[in-house]
Coordinates of C-alpha atoms (C1' of nucleotides) in Angstrom, one line a residue:
Chain S
X22 CA 27.1 -31.2 35.0
X23 CA 26.0 -33.7 37.3
X24 CA 24.1 -34.0 40.4
X25 CA 27.4 -33.8 42.4
X26 CA 28.7 -31.0 40.9
X27 CA 25.5 -29.0 40.8
X28 CA 24.9 -29.6 44.4
X29 CA 28.3 -28.6 45.8
X30 CA 28.2 -25.5 43.5
X31 CA 24.7 -24.3 45.3
X32 CA 25.9 -25.0 48.7
X33 CA 29.3 -23.4 47.8
X34 CA 27.3 -20.1 46.8
X35 CA 25.5 -20.2 49.7
X36 CA 28.4 -20.5 51.8
X37 CA 30.1 -17.4 50.0
X38 CA 26.7 -15.5 50.3
X39 CA 26.3 -16.2 53.9
X40 CA 29.9 -14.5 54.1
X41 CA 28.7 -11.6 52.6
X42 CA 25.8 -11.0 54.5
X43 CA 28.7 -11.5 58.0
X44 CA 26.8 -14.3 59.2
X45 CA 28.1 -17.0 61.4
X46 CA 31.4 -17.8 59.8
X47 CA 31.1 -21.5 61.1
X48 CA 27.9 -22.1 59.6
X49 CA 29.0 -20.7 56.1
X50 CA 32.5 -23.1 56.6
X51 CA 30.1 -26.2 57.2
X52 CA 28.0 -25.7 54.1
X53 CA 31.4 -24.9 52.3
X54 CA 33.0 -28.1 53.5
X55 CA 30.0 -30.3 52.7
X56 CA 30.2 -28.6 49.2
X57 CA 33.7 -29.9 49.0
X58 CA 33.2 -32.9 50.3
X59 CA 30.2 -33.6 47.9
X60 CA 32.4 -32.7 44.9
X61 CA 34.8 -35.3 45.7
X62 CA 32.4 -38.3 46.1
X63 CA 33.5 -40.6 43.5
X64 CA 29.5 -41.5 43.2
X65 CA 26.3 -40.4 42.3
X66 CA 24.6 -38.7 45.2
X67 CA 21.7 -39.0 43.7
X68 CA 21.8 -43.0 44.6
X69 CA 21.5 -42.2 47.7
X70 CA 19.4 -38.8 48.2
X71 CA 16.2 -40.7 49.0
X72 CA 18.1 -42.0 52.2
X73 CA 18.7 -39.6 54.8
X74 CA 20.5 -42.5 57.1
X75 CA 22.8 -42.7 54.3
X76 CA 23.7 -39.0 53.9
X77 CA 24.6 -38.5 57.2
X78 CA 27.2 -41.1 57.1
X79 CA 28.9 -38.8 54.8
X80 CA 31.7 -36.8 56.6
X81 CA 30.4 -32.9 56.7
X82 CA 26.9 -33.6 56.4
X83 CA 24.4 -33.1 59.3
X84 CA 20.6 -33.2 59.3
X85 CA 20.3 -29.5 58.2
X86 CA 22.3 -30.2 54.7
X87 CA 21.0 -33.9 54.5
X88 CA 17.8 -31.9 54.0
X89 CA 19.0 -29.5 51.3
X90 CA 20.4 -32.0 49.3
X91 CA 17.2 -34.1 49.6
X92 CA 15.4 -31.2 48.5
X93 CA 17.4 -30.4 45.7
X94 CA 17.8 -34.1 44.5
X95 CA 14.0 -34.2 44.1
X96 CA 13.0 -30.9 42.8
X97 CA 16.0 -29.1 41.4
X98 CA 15.6 -26.3 43.8
X99 CA 17.0 -25.1 47.0
X100 CA 14.7 -23.1 48.8
X101 CA 17.5 -21.7 51.2
X102 CA 19.6 -20.8 48.0
X103 CA 16.8 -18.6 46.7
X104 CA 16.4 -16.7 50.1
X105 CA 19.8 -15.7 50.3
X106 CA 20.2 -14.8 46.4
X107 CA 16.7 -12.6 46.9
X108 CA 19.2 -11.0 49.4
X109 CA 22.6 -11.0 48.1
X110 CA 23.2 -9.9 44.1
X111 CA 25.3 -12.3 42.0
X112 CA 27.9 -9.7 41.3
X113 CA 29.3 -9.8 44.7
X114 CA 30.5 -13.2 44.4
X115 CA 32.5 -12.4 41.6
X116 CA 33.9 -9.4 43.4
X117 CA 35.0 -12.0 45.8
X118 CA 37.2 -14.0 43.4
X119 CA 39.5 -11.1 42.9
X120 CA 42.8 -11.8 45.4
X121 CA 42.5 -9.0 48.3
X122 CA 39.1 -8.7 48.3
X123 CA 37.4 -10.4 51.2
X124 CA 33.6 -10.5 52.3
X125 CA 34.1 -7.9 54.7
X126 CA 35.5 -5.5 51.9
X127 CA 32.8 -6.7 49.6
X128 CA 30.1 -6.1 52.0
X129 CA 31.6 -2.5 53.0
X130 CA 31.9 -1.5 49.3
X131 CA 28.3 -2.9 48.7
X132 CA 26.9 -0.9 51.5
X133 CA 28.4 2.1 51.3
X134 CA 28.4 2.5 47.2
X135 CA 25.3 0.3 46.4
X136 CA 28.0 -1.5 44.2
X137 CA 26.8 -5.2 43.3
X138 CA 28.7 -6.2 40.4
X139 CA 32.3 -5.9 38.5
X140 CA 31.4 -3.1 36.2
X141 CA 30.3 -0.9 39.1
X142 CA 33.4 -1.7 41.3
X143 CA 35.9 -0.5 38.3
X144 CA 33.5 2.6 37.8
X145 CA 34.0 3.1 41.8
X146 CA 37.8 2.6 41.4
X147 CA 37.7 4.8 38.1
X148 CA 35.8 7.8 39.5
X149 CA 37.3 7.6 43.3
X150 CA 34.3 6.9 45.0
X151 CA 35.8 3.6 46.4
X152 CA 38.2 5.7 48.7
X153 CA 34.8 6.5 50.9
X154 CA 34.8 3.2 51.7
X155 CA 35.9 2.5 55.3
X156 CA 39.2 1.2 55.8
X157 CA 39.8 1.3 51.8
X158 CA 42.9 3.5 50.8
X159 CA 44.9 4.2 47.8
X160 CA 47.2 1.2 48.0
X161 CA 44.5 -1.1 49.0
X162 CA 42.7 0.1 45.6
X163 CA 46.0 0.2 43.7
X164 CA 46.1 -3.9 44.4
X165 CA 42.6 -4.5 43.9
X166 CA 43.2 -2.8 40.6
X167 CA 46.0 -5.1 39.4
X168 CA 43.9 -8.1 41.0
X169 CA 41.0 -6.8 38.3
X170 CA 43.8 -6.6 35.5
X171 CA 44.9 -10.5 36.1
X172 CA 41.5 -11.8 36.4
X173 CA 40.7 -10.0 32.8
X174 CA 43.8 -11.8 31.0
X175 CA 42.4 -14.9 32.2
X176 CA 43.9 -15.8 35.1
X177 CA 43.3 -19.4 36.0
X178 CA 44.9 -22.4 38.1
X179 CA 47.6 -23.5 36.0
X180 CA 48.4 -26.9 34.9
X181 CA 50.6 -29.2 37.1
X182 CA 52.6 -29.9 33.7
X183 CA 53.3 -26.3 33.4
X184 CA 53.9 -25.2 37.0
X185 CA 56.1 -27.8 38.1
X186 CA 59.0 -27.4 35.7
X187 CA 58.9 -23.4 36.8
X188 CA 58.9 -24.6 40.3
X189 CA 62.0 -26.9 39.7
X190 CA 63.6 -23.9 37.9
X191 CA 63.0 -21.6 40.6
X192 CA 64.4 -23.7 42.9
X193 CA 67.9 -24.3 40.6
X194 CA 68.0 -20.4 40.3
X195 CA 68.2 -19.7 44.2
X196 CA 70.5 -22.5 44.6
X197 CA 72.6 -21.5 42.0
X198 CA 72.6 -17.8 43.2
X199 CA 73.1 -18.6 46.9
X200 CA 74.8 -22.2 47.1
X201 CA 75.6 -23.5 50.9
X202 CA 73.6 -20.4 52.1
X203 CA 70.8 -22.3 51.4
X204 CA 70.7 -25.2 54.0
X205 CA 67.1 -26.9 52.3
X206 CA 65.1 -26.2 49.8
X207 CA 61.8 -27.6 48.4
X208 CA 58.4 -26.8 47.0
X209 CA 55.3 -27.4 49.0
X210 CA 51.5 -26.7 48.9
X211 CA 49.3 -28.3 45.9
X212 CA 52.4 -28.9 43.8
X213 CA 53.8 -31.1 46.0
X214 CA 50.5 -33.0 46.7
X215 CA 50.3 -33.4 43.0
X216 CA 47.0 -31.9 42.6
X217 CA 46.0 -31.6 38.7
X218 CA 45.7 -28.0 38.6
X219 CA 47.8 -25.3 40.8
X220 CA 46.8 -22.0 42.1
X221 CA 50.0 -20.8 43.2
X222 CA 53.3 -22.2 43.5
X223 CA 54.7 -22.2 47.2
X224 CA 58.5 -22.4 47.8
X225 CA 60.2 -23.2 50.9
X226 CA 63.8 -22.3 52.0
X227 CA 65.8 -22.9 55.6
X228 CA 68.5 -20.4 55.2
X229 CA 70.7 -17.8 57.8
X230 CA 70.7 -15.1 55.0
X231 CA 67.1 -14.4 54.7
X232 CA 67.7 -11.2 53.4
X233 CA 69.8 -12.1 50.1
X234 CA 67.3 -14.8 49.6
X235 CA 64.1 -12.8 49.6
X236 CA 66.5 -10.4 47.6
X237 CA 67.8 -12.9 45.0
X238 CA 64.0 -14.3 44.6
X239 CA 62.1 -10.6 44.2
X240 CA 64.9 -10.5 41.5
X241 CA 64.2 -13.3 39.3
X242 CA 64.4 -13.1 36.0
X243 CA 60.8 -13.4 34.6
X244 CA 59.0 -11.2 37.8
X245 CA 56.4 -9.0 36.6
X246 CA 55.2 -7.9 40.0
X247 CA 56.4 -8.2 43.8
X248 CA 53.0 -8.6 45.8
X249 CA 54.4 -9.1 49.6
X250 CA 57.9 -8.5 50.6
X251 CA 58.5 -9.0 54.4
X252 CA 61.6 -10.4 55.7
X253 CA 60.3 -14.3 56.1
X254 CA 57.9 -14.2 53.4
X255 CA 57.7 -12.8 49.6
X256 CA 55.2 -13.3 47.0
X257 CA 55.5 -12.5 43.1
X258 CA 54.3 -13.0 39.7
X259 CA 56.5 -14.5 37.4
X260 CA 55.7 -14.9 33.5
X261 CA 55.4 -18.5 32.3
X262 CA 56.2 -17.9 29.0
X263 CA 59.5 -16.9 29.8
X264 CA 62.8 -18.7 28.7
X265 CA 63.8 -20.3 32.2
X266 CA 66.6 -22.3 30.3
X267 CA 68.3 -18.9 29.8
X268 CA 68.0 -17.7 33.5
X269 CA 71.8 -18.1 34.0
X270 CA 73.1 -16.5 31.0
X271 CA 73.7 -12.8 32.2
X272 CA 73.1 -9.8 29.9
X273 CA 70.3 -11.2 28.2
X274 CA 66.8 -10.1 27.8
X275 CA 64.3 -11.5 29.7
X276 CA 61.0 -11.6 28.0
X277 CA 58.2 -11.3 30.1
X278 CA 55.3 -12.9 28.6
X279 CA 52.7 -15.6 29.0
X280 CA 50.4 -15.8 31.9
X281 CA 51.9 -15.1 35.1
X282 CA 51.7 -17.2 38.2
X283 CA 52.2 -16.5 41.9
X284 CA 54.9 -17.6 43.8
X285 CA 55.3 -17.7 47.3
X286 CA 58.7 -17.7 48.8
X287 CA 58.7 -18.9 52.8
X288 CA 62.0 -18.7 54.4
X289 CA 62.2 -20.7 57.9
X290 CA 65.1 -21.8 60.5
X291 CA 66.4 -24.8 59.7
X292 CA 65.2 -26.3 62.9
X293 CA 61.6 -25.5 62.0
X294 CA 62.0 -27.2 58.7
X295 CA 59.5 -30.3 59.0
X296 CA 56.6 -28.2 60.8
X297 CA 57.1 -25.9 57.9
X298 CA 57.4 -28.3 55.5
X299 CA 53.7 -29.6 56.7
X300 CA 52.4 -26.8 57.0
X301 CA 53.1 -25.5 53.6
X302 CA 52.2 -28.5 52.1
X303 CA 48.7 -29.0 53.6
X304 CA 46.1 -29.7 52.6
X305 CA 44.1 -26.7 54.7
X306 CA 41.6 -29.7 56.1
X307 CA 44.8 -31.7 57.0
X308 CA 46.4 -29.2 58.8
X309 CA 43.0 -28.2 60.6
X310 CA 42.6 -32.0 61.9
X311 CA 46.5 -32.2 62.8
X312 CA 46.2 -28.9 65.0
X313 CA 42.8 -30.5 66.6
X314 CA 44.9 -33.3 67.5
X315 CA 47.8 -31.5 69.3
X316 CA 45.3 -29.3 71.2
X317 CA 43.8 -32.5 72.2
X318 CA 47.0 -33.3 73.4
X319 CA 47.6 -30.3 75.5
X320 CA 50.0 -29.3 72.4
X321 CA 49.5 -26.3 69.6
X322 CA 51.1 -26.8 66.3
X323 CA 52.0 -24.0 64.0
X324 CA 54.9 -23.6 61.1
X325 CA 57.5 -23.6 63.9
X326 CA 56.9 -26.6 65.5
X327 CA 54.9 -28.5 68.0
X328 CA 54.8 -26.5 71.6
X329 CA 53.0 -27.4 74.6
X330 CA 50.1 -25.6 74.5
X331 CA 50.2 -22.6 77.8
X332 CA 47.6 -20.5 76.2
X333 CA 49.7 -17.3 75.9
X334 CA 48.5 -14.9 73.1
X335 CA 52.2 -14.5 72.0
X336 CA 53.1 -17.3 69.4
X337 CA 55.6 -19.8 71.6
X338 CA 58.2 -19.5 69.0
X339 CA 58.6 -15.8 69.5
X340 CA 59.1 -16.5 73.4
X341 CA 61.8 -19.2 72.9
X342 CA 59.6 -21.6 73.9
X343 CA 61.1 -24.9 73.2
X344 CA 59.7 -27.4 70.5
X345 CA 58.6 -30.9 71.4
X346 CA 59.0 -31.7 67.6
X347 CA 59.8 -29.6 64.3
X348 CA 62.8 -30.8 62.4
X349 CA 60.8 -33.4 60.4
X350 CA 57.9 -34.4 59.5
X351 CA 58.0 -38.0 60.7
X352 CA 58.9 -36.8 64.4
X353 CA 56.1 -34.2 64.5
X354 CA 53.5 -37.1 63.1
X355 CA 55.0 -39.5 65.4
X356 CA 54.4 -37.3 68.5
X357 CA 50.8 -36.5 67.5
X358 CA 50.6 -40.4 67.6
X359 CA 49.2 -40.4 64.2
X360 CA 51.0 -42.1 60.9
X361 CA 53.1 -40.2 58.9
X362 CA 51.6 -40.0 55.3
X363 CA 52.8 -39.0 51.6
X364 CA 52.0 -35.5 50.6
X365 CA 49.6 -37.0 48.0
X366 CA 46.7 -38.5 50.3
X367 CA 46.5 -35.5 52.8
X368 CA 43.3 -34.4 52.1
X369 CA 41.7 -35.3 55.1
X370 CA 40.2 -37.8 53.5
X371 CA 40.4 -41.0 55.5
X372 CA 44.4 -41.0 56.0
X373 CA 43.9 -40.4 59.6
X374 CA 42.6 -43.7 60.4
X375 CA 45.9 -45.8 58.7
X376 CA 47.5 -47.6 61.0
X377 CA 50.7 -47.6 58.8
X378 CA 51.9 -45.7 56.2
X379 CA 50.8 -47.0 52.7
X380 CA 52.5 -48.1 50.1
X381 CA 51.7 -46.2 47.2
X382 CA 53.0 -46.1 43.2
X383 CA 56.2 -44.8 42.5
X384 CA 57.6 -43.9 39.0
X385 CA 60.4 -46.3 39.8
X386 CA 57.7 -49.0 39.8
X387 CA 56.6 -48.4 36.1
X388 CA 58.1 -50.9 34.0
X389 CA 55.5 -50.7 30.9
X390 CA 54.2 -48.2 28.6
X391 CA 50.9 -49.6 27.0
X392 CA 49.6 -46.2 25.2
X393 CA 52.0 -45.1 22.7
X394 CA 51.8 -43.5 19.0
X395 CA 54.1 -43.6 16.4
X396 CA 54.5 -41.9 12.8
X397 CA 52.0 -43.9 11.2
X398 CA 49.4 -41.9 13.2
X399 CA 50.0 -38.5 14.5
X400 CA 53.1 -39.6 16.8
X401 CA 56.6 -38.1 16.0
X402 CA 58.5 -41.1 16.5
X403 CA 59.2 -44.1 14.4
X404 CA 58.6 -47.7 16.1
X405 CA 62.3 -48.0 16.7
X406 CA 62.8 -44.6 18.0
X407 CA 59.7 -45.1 20.6
X408 CA 60.9 -48.6 21.6
X409 CA 64.6 -47.2 22.1
X410 CA 63.3 -44.1 24.4
X411 CA 61.3 -47.1 26.5
X412 CA 64.3 -48.9 27.0
X413 CA 66.4 -46.1 28.1
X414 CA 63.8 -46.0 31.2
X415 CA 64.4 -49.4 31.9
X416 CA 60.8 -50.4 30.6
X417 CA 60.5 -54.1 29.6
X418 CA 57.2 -53.4 27.7
X419 CA 56.4 -50.8 24.9
X420 CA 53.2 -51.0 23.2
X421 CA 52.6 -49.4 19.8
X422 CA 48.8 -48.5 20.0
X423 CA 48.4 -46.0 16.9
X424 CA 44.7 -44.2 15.9
X425 CA 42.0 -46.3 14.3
X426 CA 40.6 -45.4 11.2
X427 CA 37.7 -43.2 12.8
X428 CA 40.2 -40.7 14.0
X429 CA 40.8 -38.9 10.7
X430 CA 42.5 -36.1 12.0
X431 CA 44.9 -38.2 13.8
X432 CA 45.6 -40.1 10.3
X433 CA 44.1 -43.2 11.9
X434 CA 45.1 -46.7 10.4
X435 CA 42.6 -48.3 7.9
X436 CA 42.3 -52.2 8.4
X437 CA 44.9 -53.2 5.5
X438 CA 47.3 -50.5 6.9
X439 CA 46.9 -51.3 10.4
X440 CA 47.9 -55.1 9.6
X441 CA 50.9 -53.8 7.7
X442 CA 51.5 -51.6 10.6
X443 CA 51.6 -55.4 12.8
X444 CA 54.1 -56.7 10.7
X445 CA 56.5 -53.8 11.1
X446 CA 56.4 -53.6 14.9
X447 CA 57.3 -57.6 14.8
X448 CA 60.0 -56.6 12.4
X449 CA 61.0 -53.7 14.8
X450 CA 61.4 -56.6 17.6
X451 CA 64.0 -58.3 15.6
X452 CA 66.2 -55.4 16.4
X453 CA 66.1 -55.5 19.9
X454 CA 67.2 -59.1 20.4
X455 CA 70.3 -59.8 22.7
X456 CA 73.3 -62.2 22.0
X457 CA 71.3 -65.1 23.8
X458 CA 68.0 -64.6 21.7
X459 CA 66.4 -62.5 24.2
X460 CA 64.2 -59.8 23.6
X461 CA 65.9 -56.2 25.3
X462 CA 62.5 -54.8 25.2
X463 CA 59.0 -56.4 23.8
X464 CA 57.5 -54.7 21.4
X465 CA 53.4 -55.1 21.6
X466 CA 51.2 -54.3 18.3
X467 CA 48.1 -52.7 19.7
X468 CA 45.7 -49.8 18.9
X469 CA 44.1 -47.2 20.6
X470 CA 40.7 -48.0 19.0
X471 CA 37.6 -45.7 18.9
X472 CA 34.7 -46.1 20.9
X473 CA 31.9 -45.0 18.7
X474 CA 29.0 -43.2 19.7
X475 CA 27.1 -46.1 20.7
X476 CA 29.9 -48.0 22.7
X477 CA 30.9 -50.2 19.5
X478 CA 34.4 -50.3 18.7
X479 CA 36.0 -48.8 15.3
X480 CA 37.5 -52.3 14.3
X481 CA 36.0 -55.9 13.6
X482 CA 36.3 -58.6 16.0
X483 CA 38.2 -60.4 14.0
X484 CA 41.1 -57.5 13.5
X485 CA 41.2 -56.9 17.4
X486 CA 41.9 -60.4 17.6
X487 CA 45.4 -60.1 16.0
X488 CA 46.3 -56.9 18.4
X489 CA 48.3 -57.8 21.3
X490 CA 47.0 -55.0 23.3
X491 CA 43.6 -52.7 22.6
X492 CA 43.3 -49.6 24.6
X493 CA 39.7 -48.1 23.8
X494 CA 38.6 -44.5 24.0
X495 CA 36.5 -42.1 23.5
X496 CA 37.3 -39.2 21.1
X497 CA 34.3 -37.7 20.0
X498 CA 30.4 -37.3 21.2
X499 CA 32.3 -35.7 24.3
X500 CA 29.0 -33.9 25.5
X501 CA 26.6 -36.7 25.0
X502 CA 24.8 -37.0 28.4
X503 CA 25.6 -39.0 31.2
X504 CA 23.2 -41.9 30.7
X505 CA 24.5 -42.6 26.7
X506 CA 28.0 -42.2 28.0
X507 CA 27.7 -44.7 30.8
X508 CA 26.4 -47.4 28.4
X509 CA 28.8 -46.5 25.6
X510 CA 31.8 -46.8 27.8
X511 CA 30.7 -50.1 29.8
X512 CA 30.0 -51.7 26.3
X513 CA 33.6 -50.8 25.4
X514 CA 34.6 -52.3 29.1
X515 CA 33.0 -55.4 28.7
X516 CA 33.9 -56.1 25.0
X517 CA 36.0 -59.2 25.4
X518 CA 39.1 -57.7 23.4
X519 CA 39.3 -54.9 25.4
X520 CA 41.9 -54.5 27.6
X521 CA 42.4 -50.7 28.9
X522 CA 40.0 -47.9 29.0
X523 CA 41.8 -44.9 27.5
X524 CA 41.5 -41.8 29.0
X525 CA 37.6 -42.6 30.2
X526 CA 36.0 -39.4 30.0
X527 CA 38.1 -37.6 27.5
X528 CA 38.0 -34.6 30.0
X529 CA 40.9 -31.7 29.0
X530 CA 41.7 -29.7 32.0
X531 CA 40.8 -26.0 32.1
X532 CA 39.6 -26.9 28.6
X533 CA 36.6 -29.4 28.3
X534 CA 34.6 -31.1 30.7
X535 CA 34.4 -34.2 28.8
X536 CA 31.9 -37.0 29.1
X537 CA 30.1 -37.3 33.0
X538 CA 29.4 -41.1 33.1
X539 CA 28.6 -43.0 36.7
X540 CA 32.0 -44.1 37.5
X541 CA 30.7 -46.3 40.2
X542 CA 29.0 -48.4 37.7
X543 CA 32.1 -48.2 35.0
X544 CA 34.3 -49.3 37.8
X545 CA 32.1 -52.6 38.4
X546 CA 31.7 -53.4 34.9
X547 CA 35.8 -53.0 35.0
X548 CA 36.3 -55.0 37.7
X549 CA 33.8 -57.8 36.6
X550 CA 35.7 -57.7 33.1
X551 CA 39.2 -57.3 34.7
X552 CA 39.6 -54.3 32.2
X553 CA 42.0 -51.7 33.2
X554 CA 40.8 -48.0 33.7
X555 CA 43.3 -45.8 32.4
X556 CA 45.3 -42.8 34.3
X557 CA 46.3 -40.7 31.1
X558 CA 49.4 -39.4 32.6
X559 CA 49.1 -36.4 30.0
X560 CA 49.0 -33.0 32.5
X561 CA 46.2 -31.8 30.4
X562 CA 44.0 -34.8 30.7
X563 CA 44.8 -36.8 34.2
X564 CA 42.3 -39.3 33.4
X565 CA 40.9 -41.0 35.3
X566 CA 41.1 -38.2 38.0
X567 CA 42.6 -38.5 41.4
X568 CA 38.9 -39.3 43.4
X569 CA 37.9 -41.8 40.9
X570 CA 41.2 -43.7 41.1
X571 CA 40.3 -43.9 44.4
X572 CA 36.8 -45.3 44.2
X573 CA 38.3 -47.6 41.7
X574 CA 41.3 -49.0 44.2
X575 CA 38.7 -49.1 46.9
X576 CA 37.1 -51.5 44.4
X577 CA 39.7 -53.6 43.3
X578 CA 39.9 -52.3 39.9
X579 CA 42.9 -52.5 37.3
X580 CA 44.5 -49.1 36.5
X581 CA 46.9 -48.5 33.8
X582 CA 49.1 -45.4 34.1
X583 CA 50.4 -44.6 30.3
X584 CA 51.8 -41.3 28.7
X585 CA 50.1 -41.6 25.5
X586 CA 53.4 -41.1 23.9
X587 CA 53.1 -38.7 20.7
X588 CA 56.7 -37.6 21.2
X589 CA 60.4 -38.4 23.3
X590 CA 59.0 -36.0 26.0
X591 CA 56.0 -37.4 26.8
X592 CA 57.2 -39.9 28.8
X593 CA 58.4 -37.4 31.3
X594 CA 55.3 -36.6 31.9
X595 CA 54.7 -40.3 33.8
X596 CA 55.1 -38.4 37.4
X597 CA 51.7 -36.4 36.9
X598 CA 50.3 -40.2 36.1
X599 CA 52.2 -41.6 39.1
X600 CA 50.9 -38.6 41.3
X601 CA 47.7 -38.6 40.5
X602 CA 47.6 -42.4 41.2
X603 CA 49.4 -41.5 44.6
X604 CA 46.1 -39.2 45.5
X605 CA 43.5 -42.0 44.6
X606 CA 45.7 -44.3 46.9
X607 CA 47.1 -46.7 44.2
X608 CA 49.7 -49.3 45.0
X609 CA 51.8 -51.1 42.6
X610 CA 49.7 -54.4 42.8
X611 CA 46.6 -53.2 40.9
X612 CA 48.7 -51.0 38.4
X613 CA 49.3 -53.5 35.4
X614 CA 52.2 -51.4 34.4
X615 CA 54.2 -52.6 37.4
X616 CA 53.7 -56.0 36.6
X617 CA 56.6 -58.3 35.6
X618 CA 56.6 -59.2 31.8
X619 CA 55.5 -62.8 32.5
X620 CA 52.7 -61.4 34.5
X621 CA 51.5 -58.6 32.0
X622 CA 51.6 -60.7 29.2
X623 CA 49.4 -63.6 30.9
X624 CA 47.0 -60.8 31.5
X625 CA 46.9 -59.7 28.0
X626 CA 46.4 -63.0 26.5
X627 CA 43.4 -63.9 28.6
X628 CA 41.5 -61.4 26.6
X629 CA 42.5 -63.6 23.3
Chain U
dG11 C1' 26.0 -26.0 61.2
dC12 C1' 28.9 -30.1 62.3
dC13 C1' 30.7 -32.6 65.8
dG14 C1' 32.2 -35.9 70.1
dT15 C1' 37.9 -42.4 73.8
dT16 C1' 37.4 -36.3 78.1
dT17 C1' 31.7 -32.8 75.3
dT18 C1' 24.8 -34.2 72.8
dC19 C1' 26.4 -28.3 74.1
dG20 C1' 30.0 -25.3 73.6
dG21 C1' 33.5 -25.7 71.0
dC22 C1' 35.4 -24.8 66.1
dC23 C1' 43.1 -23.7 64.0
dC24 C1' 47.5 -20.2 63.4
dG25 C1' 50.4 -16.9 62.1
dA26 C1' 52.6 -13.3 58.3
dC27 C1' 51.8 -9.4 55.9
dT28 C1' 49.6 -5.0 55.0
dG29 C1' 47.4 -0.6 55.3
dT30 C1' 44.8 2.1 57.7
dT31 C1' 44.9 2.4 61.7
dT32 C1' 47.1 5.2 67.1
dT33 C1' 46.0 -0.6 68.3
dC34 C1' 43.8 -3.3 64.8
dA35 C1' 40.9 -5.4 60.7
dG36 C1' 41.1 -8.2 56.7
dT37 C1' 42.9 -11.2 53.6
dC38 C1' 45.3 -15.3 52.8
dG39 C1' 47.4 -19.9 53.0

DNA sequence: GCCGTTTTCGGCCCGACTGTTTTCAGTCG
């Protein structure tokens, strides 16, 4: 674990322990905010941990927290954390992760029953003693029990590539059930912001038929539990493993299998669509800043619209107060004298300083796939099938980059096989020529070459030279220390034959942390040698991750967005790679996959 | 504990839903 993460974890625990102790929520909030900001930094905070002035320049870091950072960087310890730990048993923090159990309830259980961990909590539920805790009744206990059960099934945030198709299908289901009764429908939340993992799915509906919509939602096939069932808000858990393709066929048994994910449905009047979409898209931090802006202007913002702030206790929309703006996001941002920005960058990380909406990369900008495998190594498509699929997508270029010899499990190619493969790719090109003799799509002969532990490549230079494109990727020794990893990857980046650093850290989301190199140094090396860093679009990788893309973009580093195609459907993952790029404020210029065939080829040849 | 084109002190986002309550506290997003 790098220093940033370790520091963020400590500060976050301080915040949580303060919450349990019932201390000032603004103080705990400040620690939590600092933790979040530090975790999102793209550079090693250790580089400036000796310089208090620089620390104070960071958002959300004041004198007190700066001192804690300096202390931790220098000694590996944080006195305040230790002192709080003396007072607050660690098990209480774990209890707080249970949905429905907040700091107040945990404190009450702790003080009343002396329960300090999950085992004690379960025991108190089983023997009924939990009912003696103030404000703890049978229904509340039942909910806690359900939540613990889900937690033990290994509930975690879901990959965006799993959540997105479910959201798409829920929306299709509601549309098919309700037809014209639905005026507008979309998903919001972290899914709309394109985050790499999704805690729950938010679906927003504008309709006058709230009751029928709620009913259709709560009775969807695959629903395993109804958590909330109000007039305008419902929450259910839905099985992810259900065969959603069969939803519309009547009379079939719907298996309720796989892990479940929570879906929230929010029903709003059509006039409030823009306000509601903003509100439920978040992020929370972005919304807080927007509301502060509203207050500064004598206005108040909620999910129903932007209203004059008359300081009345009852919400304005319930008193028939007319909104200043509410129908579209754009008009609300405009009234707040703020630039409308895309959902992916609404993280309160500098977007409010933008004078105009940035041009972020879009799926339609991508014209080339530069990382793809065939049956020669571990793919399921032939060279021709791969190229045909790329052509269908309107791409002008497809690079065939099968694995190199060290990737034995992936059937990597020995030099002699690679030479034959290059020939086969040249030959396949002949099938993609139009009547005037021009290629209908350009096939590039390449390789995804292993970066060995010490940073050397898996083929000799004279062989690499024969390839049109070289993607160098780390596949093993993915737990080596940060210093070695940095050295190893920089060596590959600087290699004169390498075009792209493939999935730079080798992480798998929710599965494996991967390498933890000094990203700032990698980016600097990549800028200098005009090597592109890859955003691997597979939803289990999304590597580079968003905050590193942001740092790379700031430095003017080239970026490649590639699907790492192994089978035909993998091209569909492009949307996740693009969203990750957008989260890093990536425009089309720096992304090599958006370039014209001519410009792309010139860049590739410049390394030959 | 941070922050400031109205403040260096006094603020700090807003509403729905639920459950346990006789008017509201806790949690969530």
